[in-house]
Amino acid sequence: MSNKALVVGASGIIGGATAEILTEAGWPVYGLARRPAAQAGVTAIAGNLLDPATLGDALSGIAPTHVFIATWLRQATEAENIRVNAAMVRNLLDALRPAGTVRHVALVTGLKHYLGPFEAYGKGRLPQTPFREDQGRLDIDNFYYAQEDEVFRAAASDGFTWSIHRPHTVIGKAVGNAMNMGTTLAVHASICKATGRPFRFPGVEAQWNGLTDMTDARQLGRHMLWAATTPAAANEAFNVVNGDIFRWSWMWGRIAEWFGIEAEPFDGIVRPLDEQMKDDAAIWRDLAARHGLAEPDLGRLASPWHTDADLGRPIEVVTDMSKSRRLGFSHYQPTDDAFFALFERLRADRLIP
């Protein structure tokens, strides 16, 4: 039976990159999103995971063999995150059940599996780093766990295999994405360059001097394709990062150099991006008009709150990938190169000057 992919959340950072990887590998790819965007080699499907009455019709006739879930909806509380995001996974798998063609489901979660949800992010007693997959769930409500449980229940009843993928902060392109550090930093650096504002690190000392890692969206896409087609990887949860480690005290200068600006040394004072960028909407509209940029709405490009959450963590965060390496996943992506490739793409697509 030939492989056919359904990428859920295909308009996002992870879904878009995963669809790209799958089409490059020769797979027929269907991309599901509420507002799907055109993508080469991908058949777009408009569908709402919270509307089971219409979801079945949207997916009718597709009969995917492999499903890649890379979407979520942020809610005001973790209780609502659990209710809404678990329902999305459940509704999707229920809608696919009648066709009986699904052989594997890959679900993307993340390091909040170890760090806790946004309401308790990086607080309380946390596991020792580097994070390893055999570290169990925290004793706290977390919508990642609820999503996993929906996949596990459906797999037990429907007979497909599964894989869970836990990236660190993802580097990739998507407009209107709620968690987008790469584009947020590109926009911030562009504003600093245009206004002469100092390019100041927004995080805490533990992130400036501590070791960390990140995940390029294409690296994550390659990892999901590998897990979906490697029998030994079936029914396993995996961390997935680029393979290098760095300190922000080094990376901040690398990013500044790419934009042709100076990186101001960190002085120990925390200056969140939410504060630094609070009045930047008008500045960005002016920059967009002067440079003919494709997106004048700063809110569709930058998510300062999410970057602040990552760069404000009180502990060093590094991620162990030994489990994947032992099973044969060998891809490696230097993180500075991932940032630079993103910046080049943003510039080529007229999203930054």
Coordinates of N, CA, C and O in Angstrom, one line a residue, residues 110-172:
G110 N 6.1 19.0 22.8 CA 7.3 19.9 23.0 C 7.9 19.7 24.4 O 7.5 18.8 25.2
L111 N 8.8 20.6 24.7 CA 9.5 20.5 26.0 C 8.7 20.9 27.2 O 9.1 20.7 28.4
K112 N 7.5 21.5 27.0 CA 6.6 21.7 28.1 C 6.1 20.4 28.7 O 5.6 20.4 29.8
H113 N 6.4 19.3 28.0 CA 6.2 18.0 28.7 C 7.0 17.9 29.9 O 6.6 17.3 30.9
Y114 N 8.2 18.5 29.9 CA 9.1 18.5 31.1 C 9.1 19.8 31.9 O 9.4 19.7 33.1
L115 N 8.8 20.9 31.3 CA 8.8 22.2 31.9 C 7.5 22.6 32.5 O 7.4 23.6 33.2
G116 N 6.4 22.0 32.1 CA 5.1 22.4 32.6 C 4.4 23.3 31.6 O 5.0 23.9 30.7
P117 N 3.1 23.5 31.7 CA 2.3 24.3 30.9 C 2.6 25.8 31.1 O 3.3 26.2 32.1
F118 N 2.0 26.7 30.3 CA 2.3 28.1 30.4 C 2.0 28.6 31.8 O 2.7 29.5 32.4
E119 N 0.9 28.1 32.5 CA 0.5 28.6 33.8 C 1.6 28.3 34.9 O 1.6 29.0 35.9
A120 N 2.4 27.3 34.6 CA 3.4 26.9 35.6 C 4.7 26.7 34.9 O 5.6 25.9 35.4
Y121 N 5.0 27.4 33.9 CA 6.1 27.2 33.0 C 7.5 27.4 33.7 O 7.7 28.6 34.1
G122 N 8.3 26.4 33.8 CA 9.6 26.6 34.3 C 9.6 26.8 35.8 O 10.6 27.3 36.4
K123 N 8.5 26.5 36.5 CA 8.4 26.8 38.0 C 8.3 25.4 38.7 O 8.1 24.4 38.2
G124 N 8.5 25.5 40.0 CA 8.4 24.3 40.9 C 9.6 23.4 40.7 O 10.6 23.8 40.2
R125 N 9.4 22.2 41.0 CA 10.5 21.2 40.9 C 10.5 20.6 39.5 O 9.5 20.0 39.0
L126 N 11.6 20.8 38.8 CA 11.7 20.4 37.4 C 12.7 19.2 37.3 O 13.6 19.1 38.1
P127 N 12.5 18.4 36.3 CA 13.5 17.3 36.1 C 14.9 17.8 35.8 O 15.1 18.9 35.3
Q128 N 15.8 17.0 36.0 CA 17.2 17.3 35.7 C 17.4 17.4 34.2 O 16.8 16.6 33.5
T129 N 18.3 18.3 33.8 CA 18.7 18.3 32.4 C 20.0 17.6 32.2 O 20.8 17.5 33.1
P130 N 20.2 17.1 31.0 CA 19.4 17.2 29.8 C 18.1 16.4 29.9 O 18.1 15.3 30.5
F131 N 17.0 16.9 29.3 CA 15.8 16.2 29.4 C 15.9 14.9 28.6 O 16.4 14.9 27.4
R132 N 15.4 13.8 29.2 CA 15.4 12.5 28.5 C 13.9 11.9 28.5 O 13.2 12.2 29.4
E133 N 13.6 11.2 27.4 CA 12.3 10.7 27.2 C 11.8 9.8 28.4 O 10.5 9.7 28.5
D134 N 12.6 9.2 29.1 CA 12.2 8.3 30.2 C 11.8 9.1 31.5 O 11.3 8.5 32.4
Q135 N 12.0 10.4 31.4 CA 11.5 11.2 32.5 C 10.0 11.3 32.4 O 9.4 11.8 31.4
G136 N 9.2 10.9 33.4 CA 7.8 10.9 33.4 C 7.1 12.2 33.3 O 7.7 13.3 33.4
R137 N 5.8 12.1 33.3 CA 5.0 13.3 33.3 C 5.1 14.0 34.6 O 5.2 13.4 35.7
L138 N 5.0 15.4 34.6 CA 4.9 16.1 35.8 C 3.5 15.9 36.5 O 2.5 15.6 35.8
D139 N 3.4 16.1 37.7 CA 2.2 16.0 38.5 C 1.4 17.3 38.4 O 1.1 17.9 39.4
I140 N 1.0 17.6 37.2 CA 0.3 18.8 36.9 C -0.5 18.7 35.6 O 0.0 18.0 34.7
D141 N -1.6 19.3 35.5 CA -2.4 19.3 34.3 C -1.6 19.9 33.1 O -1.0 20.9 33.3
N142 N -1.7 19.2 31.9 CA -0.9 19.7 30.8 C -1.6 19.2 29.5 O -1.9 18.0 29.4
F143 N -1.9 20.1 28.6 CA -2.7 19.7 27.4 C -1.9 18.8 26.5 O -2.5 18.0 25.8
Y144 N -0.6 18.8 26.6 CA 0.2 17.8 25.9 C -0.1 16.4 26.3 O -0.2 15.5 25.4
Y145 N -0.3 16.2 27.6 CA -0.6 14.8 28.1 C -2.0 14.4 27.6 O -2.2 13.3 27.2
A146 N -2.9 15.4 27.6 CA -4.3 15.1 27.1 C -4.3 14.7 25.6 O -5.0 13.8 25.2
Q147 N -3.5 15.4 24.8 CA -3.4 15.1 23.4 C -2.8 13.7 23.2 O -3.3 12.9 22.4
E148 N -1.7 13.4 23.9 CA -1.1 12.1 23.9 C -2.1 11.0 24.2 O -2.2 10.0 23.5
D149 N -2.9 11.2 25.2 CA -3.9 10.2 25.6 C -4.9 9.9 24.6 O -5.4 8.8 24.4
E150 N -5.3 11.0 23.8 CA -6.3 10.8 22.7 C -5.6 9.9 21.6 O -6.3 9.0 21.1
V151 N -4.4 10.1 21.3 CA -3.7 9.3 20.3 C -3.6 7.9 20.8 O -3.8 6.9 20.1
F152 N -3.2 7.7 22.1 CA -3.0 6.3 22.6 C -4.3 5.6 22.6 O -4.4 4.4 22.2
R153 N -5.4 6.2 23.0 CA -6.7 5.6 23.0 C -7.1 5.1 21.6 O -7.6 4.0 21.3
A154 N -7.0 6.0 20.6 CA -7.4 5.7 19.2 C -6.5 4.6 18.7 O -6.9 3.7 17.9
A155 N -5.2 4.7 19.0 CA -4.3 3.6 18.5 C -4.6 2.3 19.0 O -4.6 1.2 18.3
A156 N -5.0 2.2 20.3 CA -5.4 0.9 20.9 C -6.7 0.3 20.2 O -6.8 -0.9 20.0
S157 N -7.6 1.2 19.8 CA -8.9 0.7 19.2 C -8.8 0.5 17.7 O -9.4 -0.4 17.2
D158 N -7.9 1.3 17.1 CA -7.9 1.3 15.6 C -6.7 0.6 15.0 O -6.6 0.3 13.8
G159 N -5.7 0.3 15.8 CA -4.6 -0.6 15.4 C -3.5 0.1 14.7 O -2.6 -0.5 14.0
F160 N -3.4 1.4 14.7 CA -2.2 2.1 14.1 C -1.1 2.3 15.1 O -1.3 2.2 16.3
T161 N 0.1 2.5 14.6 CA 1.2 2.9 15.4 C 1.3 4.4 15.6 O 0.6 5.1 14.9
W162 N 2.1 4.8 16.5 CA 2.2 6.3 16.8 C 3.6 6.7 17.1 O 4.5 5.8 17.4
S163 N 3.9 7.9 17.1 CA 5.2 8.5 17.6 C 4.8 9.9 18.1 O 4.0 10.6 17.6
I164 N 5.5 10.2 19.2 CA 5.4 11.6 19.9 C 6.7 12.3 19.7 O 7.8 11.7 19.9
H165 N 6.6 13.5 19.2 CA 7.8 14.3 18.9 C 7.9 15.6 19.8 O 6.9 16.4 19.7
R166 N 9.0 15.7 20.6 CA 9.1 16.8 21.5 C 10.2 17.7 21.1 O 11.4 17.5 21.5
P167 N 10.0 18.7 20.3 CA 11.0 19.7 19.9 C 11.2 20.7 21.0 O 10.4 20.9 21.9
H168 N 12.4 21.3 20.9 CA 12.6 22.6 21.7 C 12.0 23.7 20.9 O 11.2 23.5 19.9
T169 N 12.3 24.9 21.2 CA 11.8 26.1 20.4 C 12.1 25.9 18.9 O 13.2 25.6 18.5
V170 N 11.1 26.1 18.1 CA 11.2 25.7 16.7 C 11.5 27.0 15.8 O 10.9 28.0 16.0
I171 N 12.5 26.8 14.9 CA 12.9 27.9 14.0 C 12.2 27.5 12.7 O 12.5 26.5 12.1
G172 N 11.4 28.4 12.1 CA 10.8 28.2 10.8 C 9.9 29.4 10.4 O 9.7 30.3 11.2

